């Protein structure tokens, strides 16, 4: 009753029960790239919560987690980074075949590697999200202490400081995480998915009843 009243009064669509998929979801790989500390994992986590709340099947492939298992034999040389991305891209492709929205969070500093990942999928299935923030901001955040280690002279091939970061030239979305809140960024990500037909339009603006 409350749901119907709200729906009429506010002209909002009310969600089906949690966990039930809305129809029409299309698979895609959302590839978050950016410097360490830019906010890739934070934003993918916020988006994941929003997708879960809307019943949109999704999964996450996070660089740190994968380096503990599937990619534990790889370091941070250029060759190893390329191989890391190749493996993750293939796994992401398989997960997309299972109709999931796949949230990949990897620094993925080399443009050619990201383009190779893109080439594994249909053109509309790969969405590159450039999570951008000035180096000074990510150095200040320094969530993992990596920038401090590099500053202290340790050679850890840190992207943006000791190793190059090749920014995307034409990402599907660029988010400056120093200029918006995670919630604003999450809503832009939902908007991107809706505009590409990955999730239904109404899923980008639905509300949840308690
Ligand atoms: N608007 C914002 N969007 C995302 N993160 C933000 C924002 N504002 C502040 N932060 C903070 O910035 C940090 C981003 O860290 P996060 O681990 O998400 O980065 P990352 O890109 O995944 O780094 P890494 O490549 O090292 O895993 C978090 O501590 C987060 O709380
Ligand atoms: Mg991360």
PDB file of N, CA and C in Angstrom, residues 34-88:
ATOM      1  N   UNK A  34      43.261   4.038 -13.053  1.00  0.00           N
ATOM      2  CA  UNK A  34      43.704   5.283 -12.422  1.00  0.00           C
ATOM      3  C   UNK A  34      44.801   4.993 -11.414  1.00  0.00           C
ATOM      4  N   UNK A  35      45.401   6.062 -10.927  1.00  0.00           N
ATOM      5  CA  UNK A  35      46.507   5.934  -9.982  1.00  0.00           C
ATOM      6  C   UNK A  35      46.068   5.233  -8.700  1.00  0.00           C
ATOM      7  N   UNK A  36      47.040   4.679  -8.001  1.00  0.00           N
ATOM      8  CA  UNK A  36      46.746   4.126  -6.684  1.00  0.00           C
ATOM      9  C   UNK A  36      46.207   5.246  -5.785  1.00  0.00           C
ATOM     10  N   UNK A  37      45.095   4.980  -5.138  1.00  0.00           N
ATOM     11  CA  UNK A  37      44.481   5.984  -4.275  1.00  0.00           C
ATOM     12  C   UNK A  37      43.511   6.904  -4.993  1.00  0.00           C
ATOM     13  N   UNK A  38      43.347   6.704  -6.296  1.00  0.00           N
ATOM     14  CA  UNK A  38      42.427   7.576  -7.045  1.00  0.00           C
ATOM     15  C   UNK A  38      40.979   7.324  -6.626  1.00  0.00           C
ATOM     16  N   UNK A  39      40.693   6.098  -6.182  1.00  0.00           N
ATOM     17  CA  UNK A  39      39.324   5.820  -5.735  1.00  0.00           C
ATOM     18  C   UNK A  39      38.627   4.711  -6.510  1.00  0.00           C
ATOM     19  N   UNK A  40      39.369   3.922  -7.250  1.00  0.00           N
ATOM     20  CA  UNK A  40      38.758   2.863  -8.066  1.00  0.00           C
ATOM     21  C   UNK A  40      37.960   1.879  -7.203  1.00  0.00           C
ATOM     22  N   UNK A  41      38.614   1.341  -6.162  1.00  0.00           N
ATOM     23  CA  UNK A  41      37.938   0.335  -5.332  1.00  0.00           C
ATOM     24  C   UNK A  41      36.777   0.957  -4.557  1.00  0.00           C
ATOM     25  N   UNK A  42      36.976   2.173  -4.084  1.00  0.00           N
ATOM     26  CA  UNK A  42      35.915   2.857  -3.333  1.00  0.00           C
ATOM     27  C   UNK A  42      34.674   3.033  -4.212  1.00  0.00           C
ATOM     28  N   UNK A  43      34.885   3.502  -5.435  1.00  0.00           N
ATOM     29  CA  UNK A  43      33.737   3.772  -6.311  1.00  0.00           C
ATOM     30  C   UNK A  43      33.102   2.481  -6.811  1.00  0.00           C
ATOM     31  N   UNK A  44      33.939   1.480  -7.112  1.00  0.00           N
ATOM     32  CA  UNK A  44      33.373   0.196  -7.554  1.00  0.00           C
ATOM     33  C   UNK A  44      32.558  -0.419  -6.417  1.00  0.00           C
ATOM     34  N   UNK A  45      33.016  -0.253  -5.176  1.00  0.00           N
ATOM     35  CA  UNK A  45      32.275  -0.775  -4.022  1.00  0.00           C
ATOM     36  C   UNK A  45      30.929  -0.080  -3.868  1.00  0.00           C
ATOM     37  N   UNK A  46      30.932   1.234  -4.055  1.00  0.00           N
ATOM     38  CA  UNK A  46      29.680   1.991  -3.950  1.00  0.00           C
ATOM     39  C   UNK A  46      28.714   1.581  -5.061  1.00  0.00           C
ATOM     40  N   UNK A  47      29.269   1.379  -6.261  1.00  0.00           N
ATOM     41  CA  UNK A  47      28.419   0.965  -7.381  1.00  0.00           C
ATOM     42  C   UNK A  47      27.886  -0.448  -7.137  1.00  0.00           C
ATOM     43  N   UNK A  48      28.743  -1.313  -6.621  1.00  0.00           N
ATOM     44  CA  UNK A  48      28.309  -2.691  -6.346  1.00  0.00           C
ATOM     45  C   UNK A  48      27.124  -2.700  -5.385  1.00  0.00           C
ATOM     46  N   UNK A  49      27.208  -1.909  -4.323  1.00  0.00           N
ATOM     47  CA  UNK A  49      26.100  -1.833  -3.362  1.00  0.00           C
ATOM     48  C   UNK A  49      24.824  -1.381  -4.065  1.00  0.00           C
ATOM     49  N   UNK A  50      24.962  -0.384  -4.943  1.00  0.00           N
ATOM     50  CA  UNK A  50      23.786   0.135  -5.645  1.00  0.00           C
ATOM     51  C   UNK A  50      23.214  -0.918  -6.599  1.00  0.00           C
ATOM     52  N   UNK A  51      24.077  -1.647  -7.272  1.00  0.00           N
ATOM     53  CA  UNK A  51      23.597  -2.684  -8.193  1.00  0.00           C
ATOM     54  C   UNK A  51      22.929  -3.818  -7.408  1.00  0.00           C
ATOM     55  N   UNK A  52      23.551  -4.197  -6.298  1.00  0.00           N
ATOM     56  CA  UNK A  52      22.953  -5.247  -5.458  1.00  0.00           C
ATOM     57  C   UNK A  52      21.561  -4.830  -5.000  1.00  0.00           C
ATOM     58  N   UNK A  53      21.449  -3.570  -4.573  1.00  0.00           N
ATOM     59  CA  UNK A  53      20.160  -3.076  -4.075  1.00  0.00           C
ATOM     60  C   UNK A  53      19.098  -3.094  -5.170  1.00  0.00           C
ATOM     61  N   UNK A  54      19.528  -3.019  -6.412  1.00  0.00           N
ATOM     62  CA  UNK A  54      18.591  -3.016  -7.543  1.00  0.00           C
ATOM     63  C   UNK A  54      18.408  -4.397  -8.156  1.00  0.00           C
ATOM     64  N   UNK A  55      19.049  -5.396  -7.550  1.00  0.00           N
ATOM     65  CA  UNK A  55      18.912  -6.757  -8.067  1.00  0.00           C
ATOM     66  C   UNK A  55      19.625  -6.977  -9.384  1.00  0.00           C
ATOM     67  N   UNK A  56      20.675  -6.201  -9.648  1.00  0.00           N
ATOM     68  CA  UNK A  56      21.420  -6.358 -10.908  1.00  0.00           C
ATOM     69  C   UNK A  56      22.641  -7.252 -10.653  1.00  0.00           C
ATOM     70  N   UNK A  57      22.674  -8.450 -11.218  1.00  0.00           N
ATOM     71  CA  UNK A  57      23.776  -9.375 -10.954  1.00  0.00           C
ATOM     72  C   UNK A  57      25.125  -8.785 -11.392  1.00  0.00           C
ATOM     73  N   UNK A  58      26.087  -8.820 -10.490  1.00  0.00           N
ATOM     74  CA  UNK A  58      27.391  -8.206 -10.767  1.00  0.00           C
ATOM     75  C   UNK A  58      28.469  -8.929  -9.994  1.00  0.00           C
ATOM     76  N   UNK A  59      29.716  -8.674 -10.360  1.00  0.00           N
ATOM     77  CA  UNK A  59      30.827  -9.221  -9.598  1.00  0.00           C
ATOM     78  C   UNK A  59      32.021  -8.285  -9.708  1.00  0.00           C
ATOM     79  N   UNK A  60      32.967  -8.438  -8.789  1.00  0.00           N
ATOM     80  CA  UNK A  60      34.128  -7.545  -8.771  1.00  0.00           C
ATOM     81  C   UNK A  60      35.410  -8.319  -9.022  1.00  0.00           C
ATOM     82  N   UNK A  61      36.302  -7.712  -9.781  1.00  0.00           N
ATOM     83  CA  UNK A  61      37.655  -8.249  -9.955  1.00  0.00           C
ATOM     84  C   UNK A  61      38.609  -7.135  -9.545  1.00  0.00           C
ATOM     85  N   UNK A  62      39.165  -7.248  -8.342  1.00  0.00           N
ATOM     86  CA  UNK A  62      40.023  -6.190  -7.825  1.00  0.00           C
ATOM     87  C   UNK A  62      41.489  -6.624  -7.907  1.00  0.00           C
ATOM     88  N   UNK A  63      42.319  -5.712  -8.375  1.00  0.00           N
ATOM     89  CA  UNK A  63      43.732  -6.014  -8.580  1.00  0.00           C
ATOM     90  C   UNK A  63      44.402  -6.596  -7.352  1.00  0.00           C
ATOM     91  N   UNK A  64      44.148  -6.017  -6.201  1.00  0.00           N
ATOM     92  CA  UNK A  64      44.805  -6.497  -4.974  1.00  0.00           C
ATOM     93  C   UNK A  64      44.403  -7.939  -4.662  1.00  0.00           C
ATOM     94  N   UNK A  65      43.120  -8.240  -4.827  1.00  0.00           N
ATOM     95  CA  UNK A  65      42.631  -9.584  -4.526  1.00  0.00           C
ATOM     96  C   UNK A  65      43.229 -10.591  -5.513  1.00  0.00           C
ATOM     97  N   UNK A  66      43.241 -10.229  -6.792  1.00  0.00           N
ATOM     98  CA  UNK A  66      43.742 -11.157  -7.815  1.00  0.00           C
ATOM     99  C   UNK A  66      45.234 -11.417  -7.649  1.00  0.00           C
ATOM    100  N   UNK A  67      45.956 -10.402  -7.181  1.00  0.00           N
ATOM    101  CA  UNK A  67      47.401 -10.595  -6.993  1.00  0.00           C
ATOM    102  C   UNK A  67      47.700 -11.548  -5.830  1.00  0.00           C
ATOM    103  N   UNK A  68      46.691 -11.829  -5.022  1.00  0.00           N
ATOM    104  CA  UNK A  68      46.894 -12.813  -3.941  1.00  0.00           C
ATOM    105  C   UNK A  68      46.717 -14.242  -4.450  1.00  0.00           C
ATOM    106  N   UNK A  69      46.104 -14.406  -5.615  1.00  0.00           N
ATOM    107  CA  UNK A  69      45.823 -15.759  -6.091  1.00  0.00           C
ATOM    108  C   UNK A  69      46.188 -15.937  -7.551  1.00  0.00           C
ATOM    109  N   UNK A  70      45.216 -15.699  -8.414  1.00  0.00           N
ATOM    110  CA  UNK A  70      45.402 -15.928  -9.850  1.00  0.00           C
ATOM    111  C   UNK A  70      46.698 -15.301 -10.384  1.00  0.00           C
ATOM    112  N   UNK A  71      47.070 -14.156  -9.864  1.00  0.00           N
ATOM    113  CA  UNK A  71      48.223 -13.424 -10.405  1.00  0.00           C
ATOM    114  C   UNK A  71      49.358 -13.305  -9.384  1.00  0.00           C
ATOM    115  N   UNK A  72      49.411 -14.240  -8.430  1.00  0.00           N
ATOM    116  CA  UNK A  72      50.403 -14.116  -7.351  1.00  0.00           C
ATOM    117  C   UNK A  72      51.832 -14.328  -7.843  1.00  0.00           C
ATOM    118  N   UNK A  73      51.985 -14.880  -9.030  1.00  0.00           N
ATOM    119  CA  UNK A  73      53.327 -15.089  -9.573  1.00  0.00           C
ATOM    120  C   UNK A  73      53.850 -13.851 -10.295  1.00  0.00           C
ATOM    121  N   UNK A  74      53.069 -12.796 -10.362  1.00  0.00           N
ATOM    122  CA  UNK A  74      53.452 -11.627 -11.154  1.00  0.00           C
ATOM    123  C   UNK A  74      53.895 -10.459 -10.278  1.00  0.00           C
ATOM    124  N   UNK A  75      54.880  -9.715 -10.784  1.00  0.00           N
ATOM    125  CA  UNK A  75      55.346  -8.513 -10.098  1.00  0.00           C
ATOM    126  C   UNK A  75      54.864  -7.264 -10.814  1.00  0.00           C
ATOM    127  N   UNK A  76      55.677  -6.242 -10.813  1.00  0.00           N
ATOM    128  CA  UNK A  76      55.235  -4.960 -11.362  1.00  0.00           C
ATOM    129  C   UNK A  76      56.098  -4.475 -12.530  1.00  0.00           C
ATOM    130  N   UNK A  77      56.863  -5.406 -13.128  1.00  0.00           N
ATOM    131  CA  UNK A  77      57.596  -5.032 -14.350  1.00  0.00           C
ATOM    132  C   UNK A  77      56.563  -4.794 -15.454  1.00  0.00           C
ATOM    133  N   UNK A  78      57.020  -4.211 -16.536  1.00  0.00           N
ATOM    134  CA  UNK A  78      56.067  -3.925 -17.618  1.00  0.00           C
ATOM    135  C   UNK A  78      55.449  -5.221 -18.156  1.00  0.00           C
ATOM    136  N   UNK A  79      56.301  -6.258 -18.326  1.00  0.00           N
ATOM    137  CA  UNK A  79      55.803  -7.543 -18.837  1.00  0.00           C
ATOM    138  C   UNK A  79      54.781  -8.150 -17.880  1.00  0.00           C
ATOM    139  N   UNK A  80      55.087  -8.104 -16.593  1.00  0.00           N
ATOM    140  CA  UNK A  80      54.176  -8.706 -15.613  1.00  0.00           C
ATOM    141  C   UNK A  80      52.863  -7.937 -15.528  1.00  0.00           C
ATOM    142  N   UNK A  81      52.939  -6.621 -15.615  1.00  0.00           N
ATOM    143  CA  UNK A  81      51.698  -5.823 -15.591  1.00  0.00           C
ATOM    144  C   UNK A  81      50.835  -6.164 -16.808  1.00  0.00           C
ATOM    145  N   UNK A  82      51.505  -6.345 -17.952  1.00  0.00           N
ATOM    146  CA  UNK A  82      50.760  -6.681 -19.168  1.00  0.00           C
ATOM    147  C   UNK A  82      50.066  -8.039 -18.992  1.00  0.00           C
ATOM    148  N   UNK A  83      50.795  -9.004 -18.460  1.00  0.00           N
ATOM    149  CA  UNK A  83      50.235 -10.348 -18.244  1.00  0.00           C
ATOM    150  C   UNK A  83      49.095 -10.303 -17.210  1.00  0.00           C
ATOM    151  N   UNK A  84      49.291  -9.500 -16.176  1.00  0.00           N
ATOM    152  CA  UNK A  84      48.257  -9.322 -15.151  1.00  0.00           C
ATOM    153  C   UNK A  84      46.952  -8.858 -15.801  1.00  0.00           C
ATOM    154  N   UNK A  85      47.063  -7.859 -16.627  1.00  0.00           N
ATOM    155  CA  UNK A  85      45.870  -7.290 -17.265  1.00  0.00           C
ATOM    156  C   UNK A  85      45.265  -8.290 -18.249  1.00  0.00           C
ATOM    157  N   UNK A  86      46.124  -9.019 -18.951  1.00  0.00           N
ATOM    158  CA  UNK A  86      45.625 -10.008 -19.915  1.00  0.00           C
ATOM    159  C   UNK A  86      44.772 -11.064 -19.199  1.00  0.00           C
ATOM    160  N   UNK A  87      45.281 -11.565 -18.082  1.00  0.00           N
ATOM    161  CA  UNK A  87      44.534 -12.588 -17.350  1.00  0.00           C
ATOM    162  C   UNK A  87      43.209 -12.031 -16.837  1.00  0.00           C
ATOM    163  N   UNK A  88      43.276 -10.865 -16.240  1.00  0.00           N
ATOM    164  CA  UNK A  88      42.052 -10.290 -15.663  1.00  0.00           C
ATOM    165  C   UNK A  88      41.028 -10.022 -16.765  1.00  0.00           C
TER     166      UNK A  88
END
